[in-house]
XYZ file of C-alpha atoms in Angstrom:
567
model
C -0.062 0.034 -0.018
C 1.138 3.471 -0.843
C 0.761 4.857 2.883
C 2.874 1.726 4.063
C 5.849 2.627 1.539
C 5.711 6.386 2.788
C 7.045 4.851 6.084
C 9.904 3.322 4.746
C 12.484 5.890 5.603
C 10.768 6.568 9.059
C 11.021 2.641 9.778
C 14.695 2.520 8.774
C 15.630 5.419 10.928
C 13.403 4.032 13.876
C 15.595 0.845 13.821
C 18.792 2.850 14.784
C 19.364 2.875 18.527
C 20.362 6.401 18.943
C 17.398 7.593 16.657
C 14.765 5.183 18.080
C 12.866 7.525 20.695
C 13.411 10.814 18.992
C 11.276 12.073 16.215
C 13.233 15.268 16.287
C 16.679 13.540 16.010
C 15.480 11.570 12.780
C 14.649 15.232 11.212
C 18.077 16.569 12.448
C 19.996 13.547 10.738
C 18.109 13.975 7.423
C 18.597 17.599 7.301
C 22.325 17.306 8.430
C 23.152 14.838 5.716
C 21.201 16.540 3.125
C 22.973 19.800 3.552
C 26.456 18.612 4.144
C 27.190 15.900 1.658
C 26.349 17.845 -1.503
C 28.027 21.108 -0.363
C 31.315 19.309 0.867
C 31.390 17.152 -2.403
C 31.340 20.236 -4.386
C 34.096 21.935 -2.410
C 36.358 18.827 -2.731
C 35.846 18.675 -6.094
C 36.506 22.328 -6.847
C 39.816 22.259 -4.940
C 40.920 19.012 -6.431
C 40.088 19.832 -10.022
C 42.064 23.293 -9.879
C 45.327 21.734 -8.437
C 45.562 24.193 -5.588
C 48.429 23.500 -3.166
C 47.241 22.631 0.379
C 48.224 26.060 1.641
C 45.718 27.437 -0.432
C 43.035 24.647 -0.552
C 42.926 23.793 3.336
C 41.844 27.469 4.348
C 39.295 27.388 1.770
C 38.062 24.103 2.878
C 37.977 25.105 6.512
C 36.018 28.416 5.926
C 33.551 26.400 3.853
C 33.175 23.803 6.596
C 32.628 26.386 9.199
C 30.252 28.281 6.914
C 28.152 25.117 6.345
C 28.293 24.206 9.956
C 27.028 27.528 10.842
C 24.300 27.526 8.421
C 23.241 24.020 9.326
C 22.784 24.945 13.171
C 20.632 27.943 12.133
C 18.636 25.490 9.727
C 18.332 22.758 12.460
C 17.323 25.294 14.813
C 14.596 26.762 12.784
C 13.276 23.055 11.779
C 13.166 22.272 15.439
C 11.093 25.110 16.352
C 8.899 24.312 13.119
C 8.329 20.817 14.621
C 7.089 22.269 17.965
C 3.350 22.160 17.075
C 3.801 18.295 16.223
C 5.817 17.894 19.606
C 3.129 19.752 21.576
C 0.355 17.824 19.970
C 2.107 14.452 21.146
C 2.903 15.768 24.565
C -0.804 16.897 24.936
C -2.057 13.416 23.862
C 0.287 11.731 26.327
C -0.829 13.770 29.107
C -4.367 13.433 28.603
C -3.726 9.666 28.410
C -1.735 9.572 31.667
C -3.357 12.278 33.825
C -6.450 13.168 31.761
C -5.073 16.744 31.678
C -6.990 18.664 28.891
C -4.569 20.316 26.186
C -4.185 24.087 25.801
C -3.287 24.001 22.249
C -3.579 27.080 19.832
C -6.472 27.049 17.324
C -5.760 30.073 15.328
C -3.482 28.589 12.758
C -4.947 27.317 9.261
C -2.166 25.240 7.709
C -1.682 21.571 8.146
C -0.113 21.582 11.472
C -2.339 24.309 12.729
C -5.506 22.070 11.761
C -3.755 18.991 13.587
C -3.493 20.958 16.658
C -7.005 22.310 16.575
C -8.705 19.203 15.696
C -6.536 17.300 18.381
C -7.633 19.781 21.039
C -11.244 19.673 20.074
C -11.450 15.868 19.863
C -9.822 15.494 23.223
C -12.491 17.845 24.704
C -15.310 15.995 23.050
C -13.709 12.680 24.202
C -13.258 13.831 27.716
C -17.008 14.840 27.733
C -18.226 11.736 26.201
C -16.028 9.821 28.838
C -17.295 11.800 31.570
C -20.875 11.292 30.502
C -20.670 7.466 29.997
C -18.739 7.407 33.349
C -21.386 9.397 35.280
C -24.642 8.881 33.518
C -27.145 6.236 32.926
C -27.216 5.915 28.999
C -30.744 4.797 29.043
C -32.699 7.412 31.149
C -29.838 10.216 31.086
C -30.106 10.288 34.803
C -26.862 10.427 37.061
C -25.716 6.894 37.876
C -24.585 5.945 41.351
C -21.264 6.948 41.125
C -22.189 10.471 40.315
C -24.856 10.470 42.781
C -22.284 9.322 45.570
C -19.868 12.049 44.318
C -22.328 15.125 44.557
C -23.774 13.763 47.918
C -20.324 13.400 49.044
C -19.291 16.830 48.085
C -22.426 18.167 49.543
C -21.602 16.554 52.900
C -17.972 17.669 53.011
C -18.877 21.430 52.736
C -18.313 23.262 56.087
C -21.539 24.998 55.755
C -23.238 21.585 55.448
C -21.716 19.924 58.419
C -25.063 20.311 60.694
C -27.348 19.859 57.646
C -29.759 16.915 57.491
C -30.034 15.038 54.225
C -32.421 12.359 53.509
C -31.743 9.770 50.917
C -34.631 7.801 49.445
C -34.103 4.333 47.670
C -36.915 3.534 45.372
C -37.290 0.087 43.800
C -39.866 -1.088 41.224
C -41.412 -4.000 42.559
C -40.785 -7.405 40.561
C -39.556 -5.635 37.603
C -37.917 -8.581 36.055
C -41.363 -10.353 36.014
C -42.773 -7.228 34.230
C -40.022 -6.831 31.780
C -40.312 -10.345 30.684
C -43.942 -9.801 29.459
C -42.437 -6.918 27.363
C -40.060 -6.853 24.318
C -36.746 -5.088 24.906
C -37.731 -1.878 23.381
C -40.951 -1.321 25.359
C -39.163 -2.347 28.367
C -36.595 0.522 27.920
C -39.224 2.934 26.984
C -41.111 2.038 30.342
C -37.841 2.861 32.346
C -37.456 6.187 30.507
C -41.038 7.139 31.303
C -40.549 5.976 35.100
C -37.443 8.330 35.138
C -39.482 11.179 33.635
C -42.357 10.824 36.158
C -39.811 10.539 39.048
C -38.248 13.791 37.702
C -41.436 15.566 37.446
C -42.161 14.634 41.116
C -39.178 15.883 42.990
C -38.056 19.410 43.658
C -35.318 21.155 41.400
C -32.840 20.948 44.341
C -33.233 17.434 44.880
C -30.499 14.919 43.343
C -32.190 12.065 41.336
C -30.023 9.049 39.923
C -30.570 5.633 38.482
C -28.387 3.184 40.640
C -29.265 -0.237 38.909
C -31.899 -1.701 36.575
C -34.825 -1.254 38.943
C -33.558 1.038 41.553
C -33.456 5.004 41.781
C -32.019 7.140 44.404
C -33.242 10.679 45.450
C -31.347 12.924 48.012
C -33.185 15.903 49.166
C -31.404 18.854 51.310
C -34.457 20.783 52.317
C -36.239 18.750 55.224
C -39.062 20.793 56.588
C -40.827 18.088 58.541
C -41.046 14.337 58.624
C -44.339 14.880 57.151
C -43.084 16.407 53.925
C -40.746 13.457 53.525
C -43.939 10.999 53.839
C -45.801 13.247 51.427
C -42.980 12.869 49.056
C -43.086 9.078 49.423
C -46.842 9.104 48.693
C -46.424 11.407 45.609
C -43.746 9.141 44.207
C -45.585 5.855 44.941
C -49.109 7.245 43.552
C -47.518 8.612 40.563
C -45.906 5.253 39.692
C -49.044 3.508 40.479
C -50.778 5.193 37.535
C -51.008 3.049 34.509
C -48.143 3.610 31.783
C -49.416 3.505 28.156
C -46.532 2.560 26.103
C -46.480 1.147 22.513
C -50.283 0.221 22.724
C -49.882 -1.524 26.069
C -51.264 -0.524 29.366
C -48.679 -1.502 32.081
C -49.170 -1.392 35.875
C -46.261 -1.300 38.210
C -45.615 -0.648 42.063
C -42.791 0.561 43.877
C -41.183 0.543 47.369
C -39.282 3.211 49.210
C -36.503 2.762 51.921
C -35.149 6.145 53.393
C -32.635 7.228 55.680
C -31.371 10.594 57.218
C -27.848 11.213 57.737
C -26.625 11.090 61.312
C -24.953 14.200 62.320
C -23.203 12.694 65.408
C -22.012 9.508 63.421
C -20.847 11.294 60.405
C -21.819 8.281 58.293
C -20.163 8.001 54.750
C -22.495 8.205 51.579
C -21.905 4.589 51.203
C -23.142 3.954 54.689
C -26.190 6.266 54.083
C -27.006 4.230 51.004
C -26.527 0.977 52.826
C -29.032 2.191 55.428
C -31.573 3.012 52.851
C -30.919 -0.543 51.258
C -31.659 -2.093 54.603
C -35.053 -0.201 54.839
C -35.976 -1.020 51.461
C -35.251 -4.879 51.739
C -36.919 -5.112 55.275
C -40.512 -4.302 54.027
C -43.237 -6.420 55.726
C -45.240 -7.031 52.491
C -42.895 -7.288 49.533
C -44.496 -6.296 46.166
C -46.830 -3.533 47.386
C -46.467 0.180 47.279
C -44.894 1.368 50.784
C -42.212 3.039 52.303
C -40.117 2.692 55.507
C -37.488 4.453 57.548
C -34.199 2.984 58.551
C -33.592 2.113 61.902
C -30.564 0.325 63.862
C -33.088 -2.373 64.793
C -33.597 -3.089 61.185
C -29.745 -3.469 60.628
C -29.647 -6.230 63.562
C -32.773 -7.919 61.663
C -30.681 -7.815 58.432
C -27.837 -9.228 59.978
C -29.929 -12.167 61.465
C -31.438 -12.811 57.942
C -27.795 -13.023 56.390
C -26.812 -15.499 59.006
C -30.086 -17.591 58.400
C -29.375 -17.409 54.589
C -25.664 -18.890 54.986
C -27.000 -21.512 57.289
C -30.111 -22.306 55.010
C -27.659 -23.253 52.161
C -27.245 -26.954 52.357
C -30.017 -27.629 55.004
C -31.896 -29.934 52.749
C -28.776 -32.168 52.162
C -28.052 -32.200 55.850
C -31.583 -33.272 56.549
C -32.651 -30.602 58.553
C -35.908 -30.041 56.615
C -39.193 -31.589 57.828
C -42.787 -31.888 56.411
C -45.491 -31.202 58.893
C -49.107 -31.876 58.075
C -52.225 -29.919 58.936
C -55.912 -31.623 58.759
C -58.548 -30.044 56.711
C -61.885 -30.789 58.214
C -65.407 -31.253 56.705
C -67.145 -28.545 58.744
C -70.401 -30.401 58.532
C -69.382 -34.162 59.208
C -66.114 -33.578 61.033
C -64.275 -35.777 58.973
C -60.423 -35.399 57.801
C -61.001 -34.480 54.203
C -57.295 -33.548 53.352
C -53.919 -32.556 54.650
C -51.815 -29.525 53.839
C -48.141 -30.156 53.720
C -46.076 -27.575 55.465
C -42.295 -27.259 55.459
C -40.241 -26.823 58.464
C -36.840 -26.248 59.314
C -35.344 -27.883 62.297
C -32.019 -25.951 62.936
C -29.360 -27.700 64.689
C -28.949 -25.000 67.271
C -32.145 -22.741 67.012
C -34.522 -25.618 66.919
C -37.717 -25.103 64.665
C -37.107 -21.837 62.470
C -40.422 -19.973 61.702
C -41.185 -20.397 58.137
C -42.024 -16.685 58.103
C -38.285 -16.245 58.569
C -36.747 -18.665 56.224
C -39.302 -19.109 53.394
C -38.840 -15.369 52.083
C -35.207 -16.110 52.090
C -35.526 -19.231 49.991
C -37.791 -17.330 47.724
C -35.081 -14.743 47.372
C -32.011 -16.873 46.660
C -33.800 -19.711 44.717
C -33.519 -22.500 47.572
C -37.092 -22.753 47.168
C -36.938 -24.755 44.107
C -35.152 -27.705 45.467
C -37.073 -27.495 48.832
C -40.291 -27.233 46.869
C -39.732 -30.195 44.845
C -38.474 -32.191 47.935
C -41.630 -31.302 49.979
C -43.870 -32.149 47.019
C -42.281 -35.672 46.599
C -42.138 -36.316 50.430
C -45.779 -35.380 50.729
C -46.874 -37.674 47.718
C -44.751 -40.415 49.360
C -46.403 -39.989 52.647
C -49.957 -39.874 51.442
C -49.158 -42.810 49.315
C -47.832 -44.596 52.511
C -51.086 -43.781 54.284
C -53.221 -45.231 51.686
C -51.027 -48.419 51.568
C -51.452 -48.731 55.466
C -55.198 -48.913 54.901
C -56.494 -45.572 55.554
C -59.123 -44.175 53.430
C -57.667 -41.997 50.689
C -57.410 -38.200 51.320
C -56.052 -35.180 49.397
C -52.613 -33.995 49.985
C -52.509 -30.204 49.582
C -48.906 -28.599 48.660
C -48.107 -25.059 48.223
C -46.543 -23.833 44.802
C -44.196 -20.740 45.476
C -43.981 -18.080 42.513
C -40.493 -19.295 41.684
C -41.728 -22.909 41.419
C -44.473 -21.788 38.990
C -42.176 -20.068 36.811
C -40.252 -23.275 36.211
C -40.699 -24.300 32.413
C -40.654 -27.944 33.451
C -43.284 -27.595 36.248
C -45.857 -29.830 34.751
C -43.585 -32.465 33.775
C -41.619 -32.383 37.230
C -45.289 -32.788 39.154
C -46.109 -35.592 36.490
C -42.796 -37.532 37.104
C -43.060 -37.204 40.969
C -46.737 -38.709 40.714
C -45.333 -41.618 38.692
C -42.283 -42.203 41.156
C -44.381 -42.176 44.327
C -47.341 -44.262 42.568
C -49.638 -41.748 43.953
C -53.063 -41.057 41.971
C -53.324 -37.548 40.807
C -56.746 -37.139 42.015
C -55.418 -36.966 45.701
C -53.084 -34.314 44.907
C -54.063 -30.612 45.410
C -51.675 -27.873 44.760
C -52.239 -24.432 46.297
C -51.611 -21.230 44.219
C -51.866 -17.520 45.223
C -53.619 -14.712 43.083
C -50.372 -12.529 43.083
C -48.011 -14.748 40.891
C -50.697 -15.710 38.750
C -51.527 -12.220 37.714
C -47.967 -11.603 36.665
C -48.564 -13.243 33.371
C -52.050 -14.364 32.980
C -51.892 -16.285 29.744
C -48.983 -18.225 30.862
C -50.733 -18.868 34.097
C -53.847 -20.066 32.482
C -51.993 -22.470 30.424
C -49.964 -23.978 33.393
C -53.155 -24.465 35.473
C -54.949 -26.155 32.600
C -51.970 -28.474 32.005
C -52.009 -29.190 35.676
C -55.850 -30.054 35.555
C -55.241 -32.048 32.586
C -53.072 -34.505 34.876
C -55.978 -34.978 37.118
C -54.795 -32.581 39.936
C -57.078 -30.302 41.910
C -56.171 -26.847 42.331
C -56.749 -24.226 45.004
C -56.569 -20.576 45.055
C -54.941 -19.663 48.532
C -55.218 -16.419 50.563
C -58.377 -15.504 48.476
C -59.610 -11.850 49.184
C -56.062 -10.414 50.039
C -54.822 -10.021 46.482
C -56.366 -8.941 43.150
C -59.564 -10.806 43.672
C -60.629 -10.043 40.102
C -63.810 -11.852 39.273
C -63.285 -11.512 35.655
C -59.971 -13.639 36.043
C -61.366 -15.845 38.776
C -64.043 -17.319 36.403
C -61.339 -17.866 34.047
C -58.793 -19.689 36.390
C -59.394 -23.693 36.209
C -59.419 -23.799 39.814
C -61.323 -26.140 42.167
C -61.063 -24.555 45.470
C -61.087 -21.145 47.150
C -59.327 -20.608 50.495
C -60.608 -17.607 52.600
C -57.486 -15.978 54.244
C -56.969 -16.358 58.040
C -57.081 -12.451 58.336
C -60.761 -12.524 57.500
C -61.435 -15.542 59.731
C -59.648 -14.447 62.911
C -62.327 -11.642 63.579
C -65.300 -13.114 61.454
C -67.498 -12.933 64.531
C -66.575 -9.463 65.756
C -65.727 -7.577 62.689
C -68.610 -6.889 60.335
C -66.205 -6.017 57.528
C -64.587 -9.382 57.821
C -67.633 -11.102 58.285
C -69.118 -9.444 54.964
C -66.074 -10.391 52.905
C -66.217 -13.971 54.300
C -70.011 -14.331 53.253
C -69.241 -12.807 49.964
C -66.303 -15.315 49.161
C -68.615 -18.231 50.330
C -71.328 -16.955 48.113
C -69.042 -16.495 45.351
C -67.588 -19.802 45.517
C -71.014 -21.570 45.464
C -72.069 -19.430 42.441
C -68.985 -20.678 40.592
C -69.610 -24.196 41.798
C -66.148 -23.983 43.677
C -65.266 -25.850 47.013
C -64.348 -23.439 49.840
C -61.984 -23.682 52.736
C -61.493 -21.395 55.497
C -58.019 -20.959 57.232
C -57.023 -20.026 60.539
C -60.041 -21.344 62.471
C -59.318 -21.066 66.317
C -62.605 -20.936 68.094
C -65.822 -22.772 68.449
C -67.591 -19.497 67.489
C -65.749 -19.373 64.176
C -66.606 -22.777 63.428
C -70.523 -22.271 63.954
C -70.367 -19.126 62.056
C -68.886 -20.925 58.867
C -71.082 -23.923 59.207
C -74.236 -21.536 58.977
C -72.849 -19.912 56.126
C -72.280 -23.264 54.276
C -68.424 -23.383 54.265
C -67.446 -26.705 53.448
C -63.949 -27.237 54.955
C -61.650 -25.638 57.517
C -58.389 -25.700 59.152
C -56.615 -24.123 62.066
C -55.319 -24.517 65.590
C -58.795 -25.367 66.841
C -58.437 -28.698 65.141
C -54.909 -29.193 65.113
C -51.485 -27.522 64.776
C -49.265 -28.598 61.875
C -47.842 -31.921 63.066
C -45.265 -34.673 62.010
C -46.184 -37.621 60.072
C -46.028 -40.023 62.897
C -48.637 -37.735 64.896
C -51.006 -37.433 61.777
C -50.968 -41.071 61.505
C -52.730 -41.333 64.928
C -55.126 -38.599 63.984
C -56.109 -40.551 60.901
C -56.998 -43.560 62.956
C -60.083 -41.551 64.285
C -61.055 -39.495 61.269
C -63.918 -37.573 62.948
C -63.664 -34.350 64.706
C -66.301 -32.967 67.245
C -67.293 -29.650 65.273
C -70.596 -29.101 66.993
C -73.832 -27.855 65.651
């Protein structure tokens, strides 16, 4: 190639050790050789051809040589100065690469080297701006990223005038964003995030700092704290604005969010990272994950988080170590008093702590994926136990097993259930799987498909905690379920709270109209039993009848299948 051949002389000179590291030296050598050899050759030829004696020729040669050297020095000095723009440009580039120092090159010259300096300076400034933007801003929403948020907050906190100033940091998370985005294509999901960012921007004050910290988390810093009420009002405003439907590419999208917040401690002088960590702790300690809510940070919450992390570490491998147990709670026919079914409930027998409450370890297992092997083990164990009871001669009963949201999302769920039924030899008619409204609503079409496939296996399906979630009648009549389970929160005060009684009555009437069976959870008193009997509720479970018990205890219960439920 032509351009490559143009570098032949440069490559040749670069191969010489004393010229290797200096472009200026290369120019000087070429200039020196180019000026000296022709001139000295001419003088030697002139002197020799005229047969001058050495007395005459030597002074002439010395004068010519000195004159040539003087001219060469002046020429090389001038060339060196003319090379200054190229050298300055090279130094500017090197300084930027080494220390990010922006060049101060002249831009008023219009020849080739002047254009080189101007273009280099302009390019480096543009490149620096681009690098700054990429490093400090989210490319999707245009908001500051976590690093820039921390830098700005650190700058504010480090100012002497702000040493005694309270600053609140909000950390906002879009609930279950992964599930929402899975129902959308990539472009629509990106548009949704941009619209969320715009709504948040419109909800805050001009002096607030808003940033996108991760895929589904945004941070807000507010320097003006008039009162706690203003902070609560801001949380409510943010949550309500995000709860309004989004209309993107012809789709109606609903989301919810949660907010954790903390106020910097003037006494402890927490760092920015510590402040964000506190907001994270508040965010991830919500009592009802998935709903629109907000929570302040407190040291007690930090202790709870440490306990959770310890449990998470100890939960790993608990199944393999044989620490998991299955307890069973009877479901009683409220009219005849007979045991109609057993609900299988997982328990964790910790080697030191004893039985750990499911309220503590189930959310951890859900979050880190442990629930998948645990759920499969519970299903297999429950089916094996139910088949064993049948083999022992007890009349067949249903075994009811809860499905978690993670299990329901498994692509091979139906095949897995079918395989377990085949391995244990249990008839599908005696298996009931419990699902909740909340995760069914995440993807209606997919949920319908999976429920239908499970029904085709001959399995019964129960809708758990009915009345606490969406309770959409339009979807309920489409779900191929057999059973509605009234949540314990309504049953607990059904005899004393008119609202709970009204909801319970409505659920029972709805189930009858849809020709669905109905079970009441959390029965604890005889009065509750009587109330449910009169309303025509078919089954019930709760501490009034029996707490969850090991299989050995349940075997004794099954020997006497009737319960005195009263009239």
